[in-house]
Coordinates of N, CA, C and O in Angstrom, one line a residue:
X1 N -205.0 173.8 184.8 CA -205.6 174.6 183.7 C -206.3 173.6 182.8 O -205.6 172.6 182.6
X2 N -207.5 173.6 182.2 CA -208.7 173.1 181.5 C -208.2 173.7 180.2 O -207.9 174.9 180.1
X3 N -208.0 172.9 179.0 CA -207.4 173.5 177.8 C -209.5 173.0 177.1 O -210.3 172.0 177.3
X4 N -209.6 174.3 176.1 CA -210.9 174.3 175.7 C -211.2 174.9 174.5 O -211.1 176.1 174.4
X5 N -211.7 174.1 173.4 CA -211.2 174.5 172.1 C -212.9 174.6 171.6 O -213.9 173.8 171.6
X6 N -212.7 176.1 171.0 CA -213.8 176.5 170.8 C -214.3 176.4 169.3 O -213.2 176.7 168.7
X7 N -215.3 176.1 168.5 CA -215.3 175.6 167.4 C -216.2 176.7 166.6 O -217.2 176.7 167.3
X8 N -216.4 177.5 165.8 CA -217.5 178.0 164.8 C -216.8 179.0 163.5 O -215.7 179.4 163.7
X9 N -217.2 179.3 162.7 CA -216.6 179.6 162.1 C -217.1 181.1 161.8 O -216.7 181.8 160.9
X10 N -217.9 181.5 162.8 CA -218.3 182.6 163.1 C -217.0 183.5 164.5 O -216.9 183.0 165.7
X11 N -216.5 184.4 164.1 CA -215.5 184.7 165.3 C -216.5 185.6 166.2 O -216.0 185.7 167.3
X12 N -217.5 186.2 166.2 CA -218.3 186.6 166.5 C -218.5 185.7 167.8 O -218.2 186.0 169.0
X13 N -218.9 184.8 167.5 CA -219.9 183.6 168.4 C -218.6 183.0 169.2 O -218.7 182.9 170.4
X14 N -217.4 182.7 168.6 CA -216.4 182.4 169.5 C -216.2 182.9 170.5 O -216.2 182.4 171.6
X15 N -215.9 184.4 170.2 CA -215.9 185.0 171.0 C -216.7 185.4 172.5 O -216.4 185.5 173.7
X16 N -218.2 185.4 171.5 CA -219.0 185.4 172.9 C -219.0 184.1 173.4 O -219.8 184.2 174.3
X17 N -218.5 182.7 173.3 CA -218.5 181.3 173.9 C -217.4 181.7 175.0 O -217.6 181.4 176.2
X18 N -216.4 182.4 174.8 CA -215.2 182.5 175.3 C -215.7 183.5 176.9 O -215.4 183.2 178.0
X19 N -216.4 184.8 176.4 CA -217.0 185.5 177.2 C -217.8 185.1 178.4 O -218.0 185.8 179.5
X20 N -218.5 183.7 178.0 CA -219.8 183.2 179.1 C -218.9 182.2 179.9 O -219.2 181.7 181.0
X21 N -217.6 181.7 179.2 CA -217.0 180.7 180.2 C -215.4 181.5 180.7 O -214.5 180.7 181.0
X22 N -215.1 182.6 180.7 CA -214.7 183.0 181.3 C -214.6 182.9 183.0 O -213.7 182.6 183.8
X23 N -215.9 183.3 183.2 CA -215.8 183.5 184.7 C -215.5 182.1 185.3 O -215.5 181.9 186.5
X24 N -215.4 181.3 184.6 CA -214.7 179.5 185.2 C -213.1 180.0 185.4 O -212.4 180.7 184.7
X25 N -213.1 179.4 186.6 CA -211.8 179.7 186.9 C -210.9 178.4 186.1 O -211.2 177.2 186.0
X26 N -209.6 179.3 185.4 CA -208.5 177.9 185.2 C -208.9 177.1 183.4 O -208.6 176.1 182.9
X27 N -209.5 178.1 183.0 CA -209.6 177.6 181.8 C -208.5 178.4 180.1 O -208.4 179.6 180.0
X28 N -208.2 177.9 179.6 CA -207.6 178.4 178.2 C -208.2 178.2 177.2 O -208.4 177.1 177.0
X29 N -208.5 178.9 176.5 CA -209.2 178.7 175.2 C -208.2 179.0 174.1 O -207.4 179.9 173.9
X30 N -208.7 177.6 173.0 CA -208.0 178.0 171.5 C -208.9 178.1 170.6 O -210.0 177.6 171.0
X31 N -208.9 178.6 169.6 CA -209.8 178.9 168.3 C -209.7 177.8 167.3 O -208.6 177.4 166.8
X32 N -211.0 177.2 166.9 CA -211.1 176.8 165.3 C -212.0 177.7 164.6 O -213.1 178.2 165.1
X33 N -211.6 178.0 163.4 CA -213.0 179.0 162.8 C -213.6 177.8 161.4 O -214.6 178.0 160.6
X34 N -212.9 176.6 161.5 CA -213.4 175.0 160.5 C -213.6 173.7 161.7 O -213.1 173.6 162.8
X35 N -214.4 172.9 161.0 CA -214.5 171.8 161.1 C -212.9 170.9 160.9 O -212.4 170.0 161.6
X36 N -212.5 171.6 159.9 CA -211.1 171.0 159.4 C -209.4 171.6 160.3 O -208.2 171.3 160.3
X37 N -210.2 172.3 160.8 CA -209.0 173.0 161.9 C -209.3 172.5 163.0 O -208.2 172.2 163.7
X38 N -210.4 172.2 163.7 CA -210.4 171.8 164.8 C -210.3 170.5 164.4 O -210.2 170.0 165.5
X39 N -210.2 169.9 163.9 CA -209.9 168.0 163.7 C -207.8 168.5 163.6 O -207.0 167.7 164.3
X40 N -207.3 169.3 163.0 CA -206.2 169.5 163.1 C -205.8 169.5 164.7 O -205.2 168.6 165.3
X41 N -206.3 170.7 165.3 CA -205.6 171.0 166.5 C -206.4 169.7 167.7 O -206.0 169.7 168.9
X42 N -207.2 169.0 167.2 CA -207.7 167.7 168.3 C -206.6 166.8 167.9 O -206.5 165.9 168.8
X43 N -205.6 166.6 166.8 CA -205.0 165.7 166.0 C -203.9 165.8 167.2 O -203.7 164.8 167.8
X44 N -203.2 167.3 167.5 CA -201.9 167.5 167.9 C -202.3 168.1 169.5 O -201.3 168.3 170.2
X45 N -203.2 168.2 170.1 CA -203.2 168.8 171.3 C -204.2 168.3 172.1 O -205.1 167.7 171.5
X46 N -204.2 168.2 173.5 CA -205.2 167.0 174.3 C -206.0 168.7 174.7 O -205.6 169.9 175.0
X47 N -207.5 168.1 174.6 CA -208.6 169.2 175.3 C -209.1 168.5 176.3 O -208.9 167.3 176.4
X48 N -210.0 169.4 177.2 CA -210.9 168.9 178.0 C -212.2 169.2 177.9 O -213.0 168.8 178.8
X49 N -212.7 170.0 177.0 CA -214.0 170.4 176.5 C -213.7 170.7 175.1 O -212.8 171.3 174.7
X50 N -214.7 170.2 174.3 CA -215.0 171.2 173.1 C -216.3 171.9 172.8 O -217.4 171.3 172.7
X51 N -216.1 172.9 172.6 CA -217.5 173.7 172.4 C -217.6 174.0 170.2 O -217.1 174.8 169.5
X52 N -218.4 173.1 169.9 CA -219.1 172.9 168.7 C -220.0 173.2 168.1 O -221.0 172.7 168.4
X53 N -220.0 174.3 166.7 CA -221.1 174.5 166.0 C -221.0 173.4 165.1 O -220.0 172.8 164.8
X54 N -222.9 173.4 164.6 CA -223.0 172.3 163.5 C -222.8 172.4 162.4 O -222.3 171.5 161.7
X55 N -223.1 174.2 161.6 CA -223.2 174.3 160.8 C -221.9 175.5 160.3 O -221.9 176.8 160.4
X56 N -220.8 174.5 159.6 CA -219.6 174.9 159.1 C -219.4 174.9 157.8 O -219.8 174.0 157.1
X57 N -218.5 176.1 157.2 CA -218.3 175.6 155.6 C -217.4 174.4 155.2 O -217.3 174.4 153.9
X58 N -217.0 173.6 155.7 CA -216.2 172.7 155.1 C -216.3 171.4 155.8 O -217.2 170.7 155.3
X59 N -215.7 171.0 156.6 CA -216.2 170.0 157.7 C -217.5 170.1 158.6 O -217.5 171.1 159.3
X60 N -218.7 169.3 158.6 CA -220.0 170.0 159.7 C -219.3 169.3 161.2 O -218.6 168.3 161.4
X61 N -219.7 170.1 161.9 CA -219.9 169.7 163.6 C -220.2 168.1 163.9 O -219.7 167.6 164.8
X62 N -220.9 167.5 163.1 CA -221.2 165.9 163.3 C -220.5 165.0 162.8 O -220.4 163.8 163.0
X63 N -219.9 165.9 161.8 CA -218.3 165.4 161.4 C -217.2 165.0 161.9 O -216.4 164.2 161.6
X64 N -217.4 166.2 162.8 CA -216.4 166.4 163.9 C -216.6 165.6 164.9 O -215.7 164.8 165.4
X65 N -217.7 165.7 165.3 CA -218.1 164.7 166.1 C -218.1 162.9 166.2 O -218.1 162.0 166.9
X66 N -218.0 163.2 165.3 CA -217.6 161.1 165.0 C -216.4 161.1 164.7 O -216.0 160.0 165.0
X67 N -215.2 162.1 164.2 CA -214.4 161.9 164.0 C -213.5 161.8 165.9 O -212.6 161.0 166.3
X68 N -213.9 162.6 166.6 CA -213.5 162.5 167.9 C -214.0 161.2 168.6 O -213.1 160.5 169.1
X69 N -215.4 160.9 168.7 CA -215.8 159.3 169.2 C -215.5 158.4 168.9 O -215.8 157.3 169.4
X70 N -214.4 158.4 167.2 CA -213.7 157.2 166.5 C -212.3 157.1 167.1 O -211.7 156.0 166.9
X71 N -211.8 158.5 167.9 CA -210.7 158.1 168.1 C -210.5 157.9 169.5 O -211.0 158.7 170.3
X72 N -209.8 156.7 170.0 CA -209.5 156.6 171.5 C -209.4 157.6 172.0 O -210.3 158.2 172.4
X73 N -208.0 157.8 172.0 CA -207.5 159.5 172.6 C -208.5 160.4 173.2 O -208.5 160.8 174.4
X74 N -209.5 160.8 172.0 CA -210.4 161.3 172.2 C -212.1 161.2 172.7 O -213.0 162.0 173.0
X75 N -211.8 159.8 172.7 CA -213.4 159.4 173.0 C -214.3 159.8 174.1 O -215.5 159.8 174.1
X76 N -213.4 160.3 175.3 CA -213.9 160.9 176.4 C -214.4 162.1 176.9 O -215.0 162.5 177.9
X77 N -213.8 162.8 175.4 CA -213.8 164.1 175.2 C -215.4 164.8 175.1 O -216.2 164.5 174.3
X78 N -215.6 165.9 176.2 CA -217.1 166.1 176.2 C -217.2 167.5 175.2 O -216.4 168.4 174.9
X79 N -218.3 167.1 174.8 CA -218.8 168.1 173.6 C -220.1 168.9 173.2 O -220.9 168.3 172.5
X80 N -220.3 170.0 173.4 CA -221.2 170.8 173.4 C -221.5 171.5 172.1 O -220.8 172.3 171.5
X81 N -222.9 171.0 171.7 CA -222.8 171.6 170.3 C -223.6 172.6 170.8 O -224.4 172.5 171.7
X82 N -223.3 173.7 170.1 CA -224.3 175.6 169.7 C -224.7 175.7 168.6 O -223.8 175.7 167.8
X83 N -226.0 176.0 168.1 CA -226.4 175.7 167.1 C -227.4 176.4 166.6 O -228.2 176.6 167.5
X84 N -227.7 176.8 165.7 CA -229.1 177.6 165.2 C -229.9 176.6 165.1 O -231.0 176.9 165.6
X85 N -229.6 175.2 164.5 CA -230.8 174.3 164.2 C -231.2 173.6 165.9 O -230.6 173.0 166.8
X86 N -232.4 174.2 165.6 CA -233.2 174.1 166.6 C -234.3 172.7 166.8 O -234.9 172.6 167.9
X87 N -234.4 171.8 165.5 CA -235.1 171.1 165.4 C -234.2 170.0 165.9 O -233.0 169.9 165.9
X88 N -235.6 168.7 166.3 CA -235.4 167.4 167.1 C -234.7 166.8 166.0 O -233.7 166.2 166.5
X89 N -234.7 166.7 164.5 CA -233.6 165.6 164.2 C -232.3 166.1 164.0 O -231.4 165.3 163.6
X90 N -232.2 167.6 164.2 CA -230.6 167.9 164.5 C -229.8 168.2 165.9 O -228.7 168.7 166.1
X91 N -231.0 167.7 166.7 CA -230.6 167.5 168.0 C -230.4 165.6 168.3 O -229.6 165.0 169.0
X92 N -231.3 165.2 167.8 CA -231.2 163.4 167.7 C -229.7 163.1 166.9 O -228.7 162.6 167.4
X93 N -229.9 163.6 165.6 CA -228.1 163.0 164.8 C -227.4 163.4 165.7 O -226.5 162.5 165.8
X94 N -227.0 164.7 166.8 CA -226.2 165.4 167.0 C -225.3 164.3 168.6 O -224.2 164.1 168.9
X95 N -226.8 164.0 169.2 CA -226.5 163.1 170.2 C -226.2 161.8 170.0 O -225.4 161.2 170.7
X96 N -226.9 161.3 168.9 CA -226.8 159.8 168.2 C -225.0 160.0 167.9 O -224.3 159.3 168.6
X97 N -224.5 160.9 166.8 CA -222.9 161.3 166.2 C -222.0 160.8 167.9 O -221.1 160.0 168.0
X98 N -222.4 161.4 168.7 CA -221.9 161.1 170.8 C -221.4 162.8 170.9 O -220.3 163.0 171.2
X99 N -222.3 163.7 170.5 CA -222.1 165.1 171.3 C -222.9 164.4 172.7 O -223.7 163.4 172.9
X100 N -222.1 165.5 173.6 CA -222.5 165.3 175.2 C -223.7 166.1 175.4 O -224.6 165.5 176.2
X101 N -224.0 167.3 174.9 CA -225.0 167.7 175.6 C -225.2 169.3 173.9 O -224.3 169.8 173.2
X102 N -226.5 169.5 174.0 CA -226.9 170.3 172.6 C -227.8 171.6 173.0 O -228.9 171.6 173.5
X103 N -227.0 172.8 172.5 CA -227.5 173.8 172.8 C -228.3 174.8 171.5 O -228.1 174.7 170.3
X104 N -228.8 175.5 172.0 CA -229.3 176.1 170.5 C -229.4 177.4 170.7 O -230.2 177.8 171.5
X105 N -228.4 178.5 169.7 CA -228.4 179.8 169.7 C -229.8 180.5 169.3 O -230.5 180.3 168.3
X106 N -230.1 181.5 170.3 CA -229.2 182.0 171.4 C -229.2 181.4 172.7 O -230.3 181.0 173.1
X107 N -228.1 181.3 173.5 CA -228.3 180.6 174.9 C -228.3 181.5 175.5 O -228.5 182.6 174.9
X108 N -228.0 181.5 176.6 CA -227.9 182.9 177.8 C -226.2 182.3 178.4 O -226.0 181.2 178.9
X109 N -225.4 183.2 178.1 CA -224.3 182.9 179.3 C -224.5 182.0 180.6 O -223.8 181.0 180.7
X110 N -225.5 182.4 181.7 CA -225.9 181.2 182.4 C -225.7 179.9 182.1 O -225.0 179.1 182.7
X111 N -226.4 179.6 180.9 CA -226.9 178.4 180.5 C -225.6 177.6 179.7 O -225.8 176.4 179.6
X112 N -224.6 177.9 179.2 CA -223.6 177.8 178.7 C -222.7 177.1 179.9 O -222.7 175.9 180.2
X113 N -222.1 177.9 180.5 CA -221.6 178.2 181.7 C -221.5 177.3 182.5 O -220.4 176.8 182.7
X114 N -222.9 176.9 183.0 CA -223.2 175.7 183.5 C -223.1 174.3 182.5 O -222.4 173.4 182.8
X115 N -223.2 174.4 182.2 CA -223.0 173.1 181.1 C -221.4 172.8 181.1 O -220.7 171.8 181.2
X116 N -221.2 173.8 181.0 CA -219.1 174.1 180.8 C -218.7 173.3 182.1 O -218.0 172.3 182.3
X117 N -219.4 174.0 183.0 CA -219.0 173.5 184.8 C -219.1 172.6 184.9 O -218.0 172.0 184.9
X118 N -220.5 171.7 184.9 CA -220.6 170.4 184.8 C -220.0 169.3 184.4 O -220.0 168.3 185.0
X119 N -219.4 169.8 183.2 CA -219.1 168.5 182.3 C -217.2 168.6 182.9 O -216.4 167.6 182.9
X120 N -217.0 169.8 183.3 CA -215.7 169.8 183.6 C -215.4 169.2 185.1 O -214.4 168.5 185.5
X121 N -216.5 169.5 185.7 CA -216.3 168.9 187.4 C -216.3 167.2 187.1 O -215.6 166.5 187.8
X122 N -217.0 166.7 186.1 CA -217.4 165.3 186.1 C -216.1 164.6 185.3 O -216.0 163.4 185.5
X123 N -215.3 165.3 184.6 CA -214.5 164.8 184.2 C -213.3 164.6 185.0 O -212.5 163.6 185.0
X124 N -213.3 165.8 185.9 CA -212.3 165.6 186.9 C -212.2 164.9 188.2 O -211.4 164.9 189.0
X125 N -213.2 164.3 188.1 CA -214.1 163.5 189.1 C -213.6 162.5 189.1 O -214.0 161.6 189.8

């Protein structure tokens, strides 16, 4: 089982993150609806994906993101930002911060999906 902690503070969007990676077999999903909850539940629980929005009320996504590439434990950890900002320098900080790969809402389920697969086959690799 693939534990997979979904990040936005929209439950909306969680939701549908949860919906497009469903059909992966073997996966569990937990909820953050903060920046500051998901740095909680990365604190106490090992993941194998994180799925990340940038734009949060309290902690941002790039916050989050350095705060996971600072810590050992976590440094391996692959991370997929979803994002409204669509432009190149919030796709540059986002990869520069060590997100693994940067998506921008709306995606298509396909396109998600795959990226999910990917990152998860290569980890277990």
């Amino acid at each position: 089982m693939a534990e997979v902690l979904v990040v936005d503070d929209s439950k909306v969007m969680r939701d549908m993150v949860v919906a497009c990676l469903r059909p992966y077999p073997g996966l569990n999903f937990t909820h953050a609806s903060s920046g500051l909850e998901a740095i909680e539940r990365l604190s106490l629980s090992p993941y194998d994906l994180l799925v990340l929005d940038l734009n949060m009320p309290d902690i941002g996504g790039i916050e989050v993101v350095e705060f996971v590439r600072g810590q050992d434990k976590l440094r391996a950890l692959p991370i997929i930002i979803v994002t409204t900002r669509g432009d190149e320098a919030s796709r540059a900080r986002a990869l520069e911060a060590g997100a693994t790969r940067f998506m921008t809402k709306p995606f298509t389920p396909d396109a998600i999906l795959a990226e999910a697969r990917g990152l998860l086959e290569e980890k277990r690799a």
